[in-house]
Amino acid sequence: NAGVMQNPRHLVRRRGQEARLRCSPMKGHSHVYWYRQLPEEGLKFMVYLQKENIIDESGMPKERFSAEFPKEGPSILRIQQVVRGDSAAYFCASSPRQTLSGANVLTFGAGSRLTVL
Amino acid sequence: DAKTTQPPSMDCAEGRAANLPCNHSTISGNEYVYWYRQIHSQGPQYIIHGLKNNETNEMASLIITEDRKSSTLILPHATLRDTAVYYCIVRRTGFQKLVFGTGTRLLVSP
């Protein structure tokens, strides 16, 4: 089991360009979460998706950011017209369907580090 | 989800037990306690979770007080590689996302 795979691991963009970050969940996992970590700051929840559905996007900035998790393929976090403040580490996590007990363990990827010049 | 309080930093000598406390005095009956850690700038790593009973796995032990208002994560024999930020998170069943606080920065020294 390869775990949660994120790519690219490092991405450099100039202001105004688009950034696309991809996340392949663990085998058998149908839930994906995206988190952002600004330099020297904590992890902030962005969005939670199931296949073809956005369940909770309460942490997503209102503009320029979007996420999808299609029926086939990885989840994509898309940032349009990037600005320097978007420079951060973006972590993806996945989990299986909720267990009967209610406990739900998230497995995180290694992250994608976006640098905006 | 209930709020948690952790000390901002702790030190531990290599080979000794590291005991990381967490206060969650407003926890409710259907909320689990989860512990994760983040080593340097890597992705967060799950450690352990529990509801009422104490739990142990290959990484750590989790001691939850009888009133469930606090818990302690125990790393029985800390190594230098255990230096990380440790997060205690309380989360309701049926709610999927984890909300990370500021955690405890554990420094294990030789």
PDB file of C-alpha atoms in Angstrom:
ATOM      1  CA  ASN A   1       0.000   0.000   0.000  1.00  0.00           C
ATOM      2  CA  ALA A   2       1.705   3.160  -1.235  1.00  0.00           C
ATOM      3  CA  GLY A   3      -0.062   5.471   1.173  1.00  0.00           C
ATOM      4  CA  VAL A   4      -1.368   8.893   0.246  1.00  0.00           C
ATOM      5  CA  MET A   5       0.510  10.176  -2.791  1.00  0.00           C
ATOM      6  CA  GLN A   6       0.845  13.852  -3.494  1.00  0.00           C
ATOM      7  CA  ASN A   7       2.419  15.505  -6.495  1.00  0.00           C
ATOM      8  CA  PRO A   8       4.212  17.551  -7.311  1.00  0.00           C
ATOM      9  CA  ARG A   9       6.237  17.646  -4.116  1.00  0.00           C
ATOM     10  CA  HIS A  10       7.530  21.083  -4.998  1.00  0.00           C
ATOM     11  CA  LEU A  11       5.948  23.596  -7.339  1.00  0.00           C
ATOM     12  CA  VAL A  12       7.158  27.065  -8.274  1.00  0.00           C
ATOM     13  CA  ARG A  13       4.794  29.523  -9.868  1.00  0.00           C
ATOM     14  CA  ARG A  14       4.931  33.193 -10.752  1.00  0.00           C
ATOM     15  CA  ARG A  15       2.239  35.540  -9.561  1.00  0.00           C
ATOM     16  CA  GLY A  16      -0.881  35.229 -11.698  1.00  0.00           C
ATOM     17  CA  GLN A  17      -0.236  31.652 -12.822  1.00  0.00           C
ATOM     18  CA  GLU A  18      -2.297  28.625 -11.883  1.00  0.00           C
ATOM     19  CA  ALA A  19      -1.228  25.880  -9.511  1.00  0.00           C
ATOM     20  CA  ARG A  20      -2.653  22.357  -9.588  1.00  0.00           C
ATOM     21  CA  LEU A  21      -1.905  19.971  -6.774  1.00  0.00           C
ATOM     22  CA  ARG A  22      -2.846  16.319  -7.012  1.00  0.00           C
ATOM     23  CA  CYS A  23      -3.652  13.778  -4.333  1.00  0.00           C
ATOM     24  CA  SER A  24      -4.175  10.057  -4.742  1.00  0.00           C
ATOM     25  CA  PRO A  25      -5.761   8.579  -1.607  1.00  0.00           C
ATOM     26  CA  MET A  26      -4.804   5.289  -0.060  1.00  0.00           C
ATOM     27  CA  LYS A  27      -6.296   2.241  -1.712  1.00  0.00           C
ATOM     28  CA  GLY A  28      -9.787   1.700  -0.444  1.00  0.00           C
ATOM     29  CA  HIS A  29     -10.166   5.241   0.901  1.00  0.00           C
ATOM     30  CA  SER A  30     -13.041   7.273  -0.454  1.00  0.00           C
ATOM     31  CA  HIS A  31     -12.660  10.473   1.582  1.00  0.00           C
ATOM     32  CA  VAL A  32     -10.087  13.175   0.891  1.00  0.00           C
ATOM     33  CA  TYR A  33      -9.144  16.255   2.921  1.00  0.00           C
ATOM     34  CA  TRP A  34      -6.934  19.183   2.057  1.00  0.00           C
ATOM     35  CA  TYR A  35      -4.997  21.230   4.609  1.00  0.00           C
ATOM     36  CA  ARG A  36      -2.738  24.245   4.227  1.00  0.00           C
ATOM     37  CA  GLN A  37       0.235  25.135   6.376  1.00  0.00           C
ATOM     38  CA  LEU A  38       1.685  28.590   5.960  1.00  0.00           C
ATOM     39  CA  PRO A  39       5.347  29.061   6.932  1.00  0.00           C
ATOM     40  CA  GLU A  40       5.807  28.788  10.699  1.00  0.00           C
ATOM     41  CA  GLU A  41       2.063  28.341  11.228  1.00  0.00           C
ATOM     42  CA  GLY A  42      -0.303  25.520  12.046  1.00  0.00           C
ATOM     43  CA  LEU A  43      -2.339  23.223   9.859  1.00  0.00           C
ATOM     44  CA  LYS A  44      -5.575  24.730   8.611  1.00  0.00           C
ATOM     45  CA  PHE A  45      -8.403  22.661   7.233  1.00  0.00           C
ATOM     46  CA  MET A  46      -9.515  23.667   3.750  1.00  0.00           C
ATOM     47  CA  VAL A  47     -11.932  21.149   2.261  1.00  0.00           C
ATOM     48  CA  TYR A  48     -13.311  17.644   2.653  1.00  0.00           C
ATOM     49  CA  LEU A  49     -14.465  15.666  -0.366  1.00  0.00           C
ATOM     50  CA  GLN A  50     -15.917  12.323  -1.216  1.00  0.00           C
ATOM     51  CA  LYS A  51     -16.022  10.986  -4.759  1.00  0.00           C
ATOM     52  CA  GLU A  52     -17.745  13.618  -6.933  1.00  0.00           C
ATOM     53  CA  ASN A  53     -18.973  15.542  -3.871  1.00  0.00           C
ATOM     54  CA  ILE A  54     -17.701  18.406  -1.783  1.00  0.00           C
ATOM     55  CA  ILE A  55     -18.841  17.698   1.768  1.00  0.00           C
ATOM     56  CA  ASP A  56     -17.276  20.552   3.726  1.00  0.00           C
ATOM     57  CA  GLU A  57     -15.504  23.533   2.177  1.00  0.00           C
ATOM     58  CA  SER A  58     -15.689  25.777   5.204  1.00  0.00           C
ATOM     59  CA  GLY A  59     -11.933  26.393   5.150  1.00  0.00           C
ATOM     60  CA  MET A  60     -11.571  27.261   1.490  1.00  0.00           C
ATOM     61  CA  PRO A  61     -10.830  30.858   0.541  1.00  0.00           C
ATOM     62  CA  LYS A  62     -13.815  32.328  -1.264  1.00  0.00           C
ATOM     63  CA  GLU A  63     -11.956  33.160  -4.441  1.00  0.00           C
ATOM     64  CA  ARG A  64      -9.328  31.505  -6.654  1.00  0.00           C
ATOM     65  CA  PHE A  65      -9.363  28.157  -4.822  1.00  0.00           C
ATOM     66  CA  SER A  66     -11.298  25.084  -5.929  1.00  0.00           C
ATOM     67  CA  ALA A  67     -11.131  21.371  -5.276  1.00  0.00           C
ATOM     68  CA  GLU A  68     -12.515  18.283  -6.912  1.00  0.00           C
ATOM     69  CA  PHE A  69     -12.426  14.538  -6.432  1.00  0.00           C
ATOM     70  CA  PRO A  70     -13.707  12.934  -9.624  1.00  0.00           C
ATOM     71  CA  LYS A  71     -15.069   9.437  -9.974  1.00  0.00           C
ATOM     72  CA  GLU A  72     -11.816   8.408 -11.605  1.00  0.00           C
ATOM     73  CA  GLY A  73      -8.400   9.819 -10.840  1.00  0.00           C
ATOM     74  CA  PRO A  74      -6.850  11.857  -8.088  1.00  0.00           C
ATOM     75  CA  SER A  75      -8.257  14.749  -6.131  1.00  0.00           C
ATOM     76  CA  ILE A  76      -7.141  18.137  -7.458  1.00  0.00           C
ATOM     77  CA  LEU A  77      -6.641  21.348  -5.523  1.00  0.00           C
ATOM     78  CA  ARG A  78      -6.558  24.218  -7.959  1.00  0.00           C
ATOM     79  CA  ILE A  79      -5.352  27.720  -7.202  1.00  0.00           C
ATOM     80  CA  GLN A  80      -5.925  30.311  -9.874  1.00  0.00           C
ATOM     81  CA  GLN A  81      -3.986  33.555 -10.229  1.00  0.00           C
ATOM     82  CA  VAL A  82      -1.597  32.699  -7.421  1.00  0.00           C
ATOM     83  CA  VAL A  83      -0.237  35.399  -5.127  1.00  0.00           C
ATOM     84  CA  ARG A  84       2.794  35.343  -2.838  1.00  0.00           C
ATOM     85  CA  GLY A  85       0.542  34.680   0.150  1.00  0.00           C
ATOM     86  CA  ASP A  86      -0.403  31.315  -1.359  1.00  0.00           C
ATOM     87  CA  SER A  87       3.140  30.058  -0.736  1.00  0.00           C
ATOM     88  CA  ALA A  88       2.645  27.210   1.696  1.00  0.00           C
ATOM     89  CA  ALA A  89       2.706  23.473   2.193  1.00  0.00           C
ATOM     90  CA  TYR A  90      -0.508  21.806   1.101  1.00  0.00           C
ATOM     91  CA  PHE A  91      -1.263  18.468   2.711  1.00  0.00           C
ATOM     92  CA  CYS A  92      -3.775  15.924   1.585  1.00  0.00           C
ATOM     93  CA  ALA A  93      -5.215  13.219   3.816  1.00  0.00           C
ATOM     94  CA  SER A  94      -7.528  10.315   3.146  1.00  0.00           C
ATOM     95  CA  SER A  95      -9.732   8.053   5.216  1.00  0.00           C
ATOM     96  CA  PRO A  96     -12.005   5.096   4.669  1.00  0.00           C
ATOM     97  CA  ARG A  97     -15.724   5.229   5.171  1.00  0.00           C
ATOM     98  CA  GLN A  98     -16.628   6.042   8.718  1.00  0.00           C
ATOM     99  CA  THR A  99     -16.386   3.040  10.986  1.00  0.00           C
ATOM    100  CA  LEU A 100     -19.310   1.817  13.028  1.00  0.00           C
ATOM    101  CA  SER A 101     -17.630   3.046  16.195  1.00  0.00           C
ATOM    102  CA  GLY A 102     -17.361   6.553  14.824  1.00  0.00           C
ATOM    103  CA  ALA A 103     -13.595   6.697  15.020  1.00  0.00           C
ATOM    104  CA  ASN A 104     -11.957   7.797  11.809  1.00  0.00           C
ATOM    105  CA  VAL A 105      -8.210   7.936  11.284  1.00  0.00           C
ATOM    106  CA  LEU A 106      -6.812  10.248   8.621  1.00  0.00           C
ATOM    107  CA  THR A 107      -3.643   9.281   6.788  1.00  0.00           C
ATOM    108  CA  PHE A 108      -1.639  12.213   5.462  1.00  0.00           C
ATOM    109  CA  GLY A 109       0.584  12.556   2.455  1.00  0.00           C
ATOM    110  CA  ALA A 110       4.031  14.139   2.423  1.00  0.00           C
ATOM    111  CA  GLY A 111       2.673  17.424   1.126  1.00  0.00           C
ATOM    112  CA  SER A 112       3.152  19.697  -1.856  1.00  0.00           C
ATOM    113  CA  ARG A 113       5.184  22.823  -1.317  1.00  0.00           C
ATOM    114  CA  LEU A 114       4.091  25.766  -3.396  1.00  0.00           C
ATOM    115  CA  THR A 115       6.394  28.739  -3.852  1.00  0.00           C
ATOM    116  CA  VAL A 116       5.043  31.812  -5.582  1.00  0.00           C
ATOM    117  CA  LEU A 117       7.686  34.171  -6.950  1.00  0.00           C
TER     118      LEU A 117
ATOM    119  CA  ASP B   1     -15.624  19.862  18.692  1.00  0.00           C
ATOM    120  CA  ALA B   2     -14.241  20.368  22.207  1.00  0.00           C
ATOM    121  CA  LYS B   3     -11.287  22.693  22.588  1.00  0.00           C
ATOM    122  CA  THR B   4      -7.966  21.279  23.800  1.00  0.00           C
ATOM    123  CA  THR B   5      -5.140  22.875  25.765  1.00  0.00           C
ATOM    124  CA  GLN B   6      -1.545  21.696  25.517  1.00  0.00           C
ATOM    125  CA  PRO B   7       1.723  23.125  26.822  1.00  0.00           C
ATOM    126  CA  PRO B   8       3.568  24.870  23.996  1.00  0.00           C
ATOM    127  CA  SER B   9       6.814  23.007  24.510  1.00  0.00           C
ATOM    128  CA  MET B  10       8.421  20.180  26.476  1.00  0.00           C
ATOM    129  CA  ASP B  11      11.869  18.660  26.762  1.00  0.00           C
ATOM    130  CA  CYS B  12      12.758  15.024  27.258  1.00  0.00           C
ATOM    131  CA  ALA B  13      16.013  13.128  27.567  1.00  0.00           C
ATOM    132  CA  GLU B  14      16.653  10.382  25.070  1.00  0.00           C
ATOM    133  CA  GLY B  15      15.638   6.988  26.433  1.00  0.00           C
ATOM    134  CA  ARG B  16      13.275   8.455  28.982  1.00  0.00           C
ATOM    135  CA  ALA B  17       9.502   8.413  28.868  1.00  0.00           C
ATOM    136  CA  ALA B  18       7.874  11.480  27.379  1.00  0.00           C
ATOM    137  CA  ASN B  19       4.524  12.318  28.966  1.00  0.00           C
ATOM    138  CA  LEU B  20       2.533  14.858  26.978  1.00  0.00           C
ATOM    139  CA  PRO B  21      -0.575  16.232  28.687  1.00  0.00           C
ATOM    140  CA  CYS B  22      -3.751  17.497  27.086  1.00  0.00           C
ATOM    141  CA  ASN B  23      -6.692  19.181  28.734  1.00  0.00           C
ATOM    142  CA  HIS B  24     -10.136  18.787  27.149  1.00  0.00           C
ATOM    143  CA  SER B  25     -12.446  19.742  29.984  1.00  0.00           C
ATOM    144  CA  THR B  26     -15.447  20.394  27.711  1.00  0.00           C
ATOM    145  CA  ILE B  27     -15.328  16.993  26.020  1.00  0.00           C
ATOM    146  CA  SER B  28     -18.673  15.308  25.504  1.00  0.00           C
ATOM    147  CA  GLY B  29     -19.602  11.657  25.576  1.00  0.00           C
ATOM    148  CA  ASN B  30     -19.357  10.978  21.860  1.00  0.00           C
ATOM    149  CA  GLU B  31     -15.999  12.650  21.291  1.00  0.00           C
ATOM    150  CA  TYR B  32     -12.804  10.738  20.660  1.00  0.00           C
ATOM    151  CA  VAL B  33      -9.325  11.917  21.641  1.00  0.00           C
ATOM    152  CA  TYR B  34      -6.802  11.664  18.784  1.00  0.00           C
ATOM    153  CA  TRP B  35      -3.071  12.256  18.826  1.00  0.00           C
ATOM    154  CA  TYR B  36      -1.037  13.141  15.760  1.00  0.00           C
ATOM    155  CA  ARG B  37       2.473  14.435  15.361  1.00  0.00           C
ATOM    156  CA  GLN B  38       4.325  16.404  12.722  1.00  0.00           C
ATOM    157  CA  ILE B  39       8.043  15.856  12.403  1.00  0.00           C
ATOM    158  CA  HIS B  40       9.705  18.982  11.012  1.00  0.00           C
ATOM    159  CA  SER B  41       7.803  19.803   7.817  1.00  0.00           C
ATOM    160  CA  GLN B  42       6.570  16.312   7.031  1.00  0.00           C
ATOM    161  CA  GLY B  43       2.916  15.320   6.801  1.00  0.00           C
ATOM    162  CA  PRO B  44       1.141  14.738  10.119  1.00  0.00           C
ATOM    163  CA  GLN B  45       1.370  11.191  11.406  1.00  0.00           C
ATOM    164  CA  TYR B  46      -1.375   9.417  13.308  1.00  0.00           C
ATOM    165  CA  ILE B  47      -0.284   8.066  16.679  1.00  0.00           C
ATOM    166  CA  ILE B  48      -3.254   6.791  18.656  1.00  0.00           C
ATOM    167  CA  HIS B  49      -6.845   7.508  19.604  1.00  0.00           C
ATOM    168  CA  GLY B  50      -9.275   6.575  22.365  1.00  0.00           C
ATOM    169  CA  LEU B  51     -12.746   7.147  23.701  1.00  0.00           C
ATOM    170  CA  LYS B  52     -12.870   6.072  27.347  1.00  0.00           C
ATOM    171  CA  ASN B  53     -10.367   3.327  27.959  1.00  0.00           C
ATOM    172  CA  ASN B  54      -6.617   3.575  27.989  1.00  0.00           C
ATOM    173  CA  GLU B  55      -5.050   2.490  24.729  1.00  0.00           C
ATOM    174  CA  THR B  56      -1.641   1.211  23.720  1.00  0.00           C
ATOM    175  CA  ASN B  57      -0.061   0.491  20.371  1.00  0.00           C
ATOM    176  CA  GLU B  58       3.434   0.056  19.020  1.00  0.00           C
ATOM    177  CA  MET B  59       4.072   3.790  19.105  1.00  0.00           C
ATOM    178  CA  ALA B  60       2.591   5.042  22.341  1.00  0.00           C
ATOM    179  CA  SER B  61       0.108   4.735  25.175  1.00  0.00           C
ATOM    180  CA  LEU B  62      -2.883   6.962  25.769  1.00  0.00           C
ATOM    181  CA  ILE B  63      -4.144   7.471  29.288  1.00  0.00           C
ATOM    182  CA  ILE B  64      -7.566   9.095  29.590  1.00  0.00           C
ATOM    183  CA  THR B  65      -8.779  10.183  33.008  1.00  0.00           C
ATOM    184  CA  GLU B  66     -11.982   8.704  34.336  1.00  0.00           C
ATOM    185  CA  ASP B  67     -13.894  11.961  33.868  1.00  0.00           C
ATOM    186  CA  ARG B  68     -12.376  12.226  30.361  1.00  0.00           C
ATOM    187  CA  LYS B  69     -11.417  15.840  30.914  1.00  0.00           C
ATOM    188  CA  SER B  70      -7.747  15.260  30.282  1.00  0.00           C
ATOM    189  CA  SER B  71      -5.408  12.738  28.744  1.00  0.00           C
ATOM    190  CA  THR B  72      -1.706  11.962  28.535  1.00  0.00           C
ATOM    191  CA  LEU B  73       0.228  10.606  25.608  1.00  0.00           C
ATOM    192  CA  ILE B  74       3.171   8.496  26.722  1.00  0.00           C
ATOM    193  CA  LEU B  75       6.152   7.700  24.532  1.00  0.00           C
ATOM    194  CA  PRO B  76       7.817   5.045  26.698  1.00  0.00           C
ATOM    195  CA  HIS B  77      11.377   5.417  25.439  1.00  0.00           C
ATOM    196  CA  ALA B  78      11.795   8.650  23.547  1.00  0.00           C
ATOM    197  CA  THR B  79      14.375   8.816  20.759  1.00  0.00           C
ATOM    198  CA  LEU B  80      15.790  11.779  18.886  1.00  0.00           C
ATOM    199  CA  ARG B  81      13.439  10.932  16.025  1.00  0.00           C
ATOM    200  CA  ASP B  82      10.481  11.622  18.299  1.00  0.00           C
ATOM    201  CA  THR B  83      11.288  15.338  18.221  1.00  0.00           C
ATOM    202  CA  ALA B  84       8.135  16.804  16.686  1.00  0.00           C
ATOM    203  CA  VAL B  85       5.019  18.856  17.311  1.00  0.00           C
ATOM    204  CA  TYR B  86       2.357  16.708  18.975  1.00  0.00           C
ATOM    205  CA  TYR B  87      -1.295  17.515  18.484  1.00  0.00           C
ATOM    206  CA  CYS B  88      -4.137  16.438  20.756  1.00  0.00           C
ATOM    207  CA  ILE B  89      -7.473  16.663  18.931  1.00  0.00           C
ATOM    208  CA  VAL B  90     -10.972  15.985  20.178  1.00  0.00           C
ATOM    209  CA  ARG B  91     -13.508  15.134  17.553  1.00  0.00           C
ATOM    210  CA  ARG B  92     -17.100  14.063  17.493  1.00  0.00           C
ATOM    211  CA  THR B  93     -18.233  10.887  15.829  1.00  0.00           C
ATOM    212  CA  GLY B  94     -19.945  11.578  12.544  1.00  0.00           C
ATOM    213  CA  PHE B  95     -17.721  14.564  11.852  1.00  0.00           C
ATOM    214  CA  GLN B  96     -14.886  13.878   9.515  1.00  0.00           C
ATOM    215  CA  LYS B  97     -12.429  16.735   9.569  1.00  0.00           C
ATOM    216  CA  LEU B  98      -9.693  17.182  12.168  1.00  0.00           C
ATOM    217  CA  VAL B  99      -9.085  20.655  13.563  1.00  0.00           C
ATOM    218  CA  PHE B 100      -5.461  21.137  14.585  1.00  0.00           C
ATOM    219  CA  GLY B 101      -4.486  23.481  17.403  1.00  0.00           C
ATOM    220  CA  THR B 102      -0.980  24.691  18.163  1.00  0.00           C
ATOM    221  CA  GLY B 103       0.217  21.456  19.763  1.00  0.00           C
ATOM    222  CA  THR B 104       3.224  20.733  21.985  1.00  0.00           C
ATOM    223  CA  ARG B 105       6.700  21.014  20.544  1.00  0.00           C
ATOM    224  CA  LEU B 106       8.639  18.090  22.044  1.00  0.00           C
ATOM    225  CA  LEU B 107      12.410  18.270  21.929  1.00  0.00           C
ATOM    226  CA  VAL B 108      14.241  15.039  22.690  1.00  0.00           C
ATOM    227  CA  SER B 109      17.878  15.624  23.561  1.00  0.00           C
ATOM    228  CA  PRO B 110      20.822  13.228  23.895  1.00  0.00           C
TER     229      PRO B 110
END
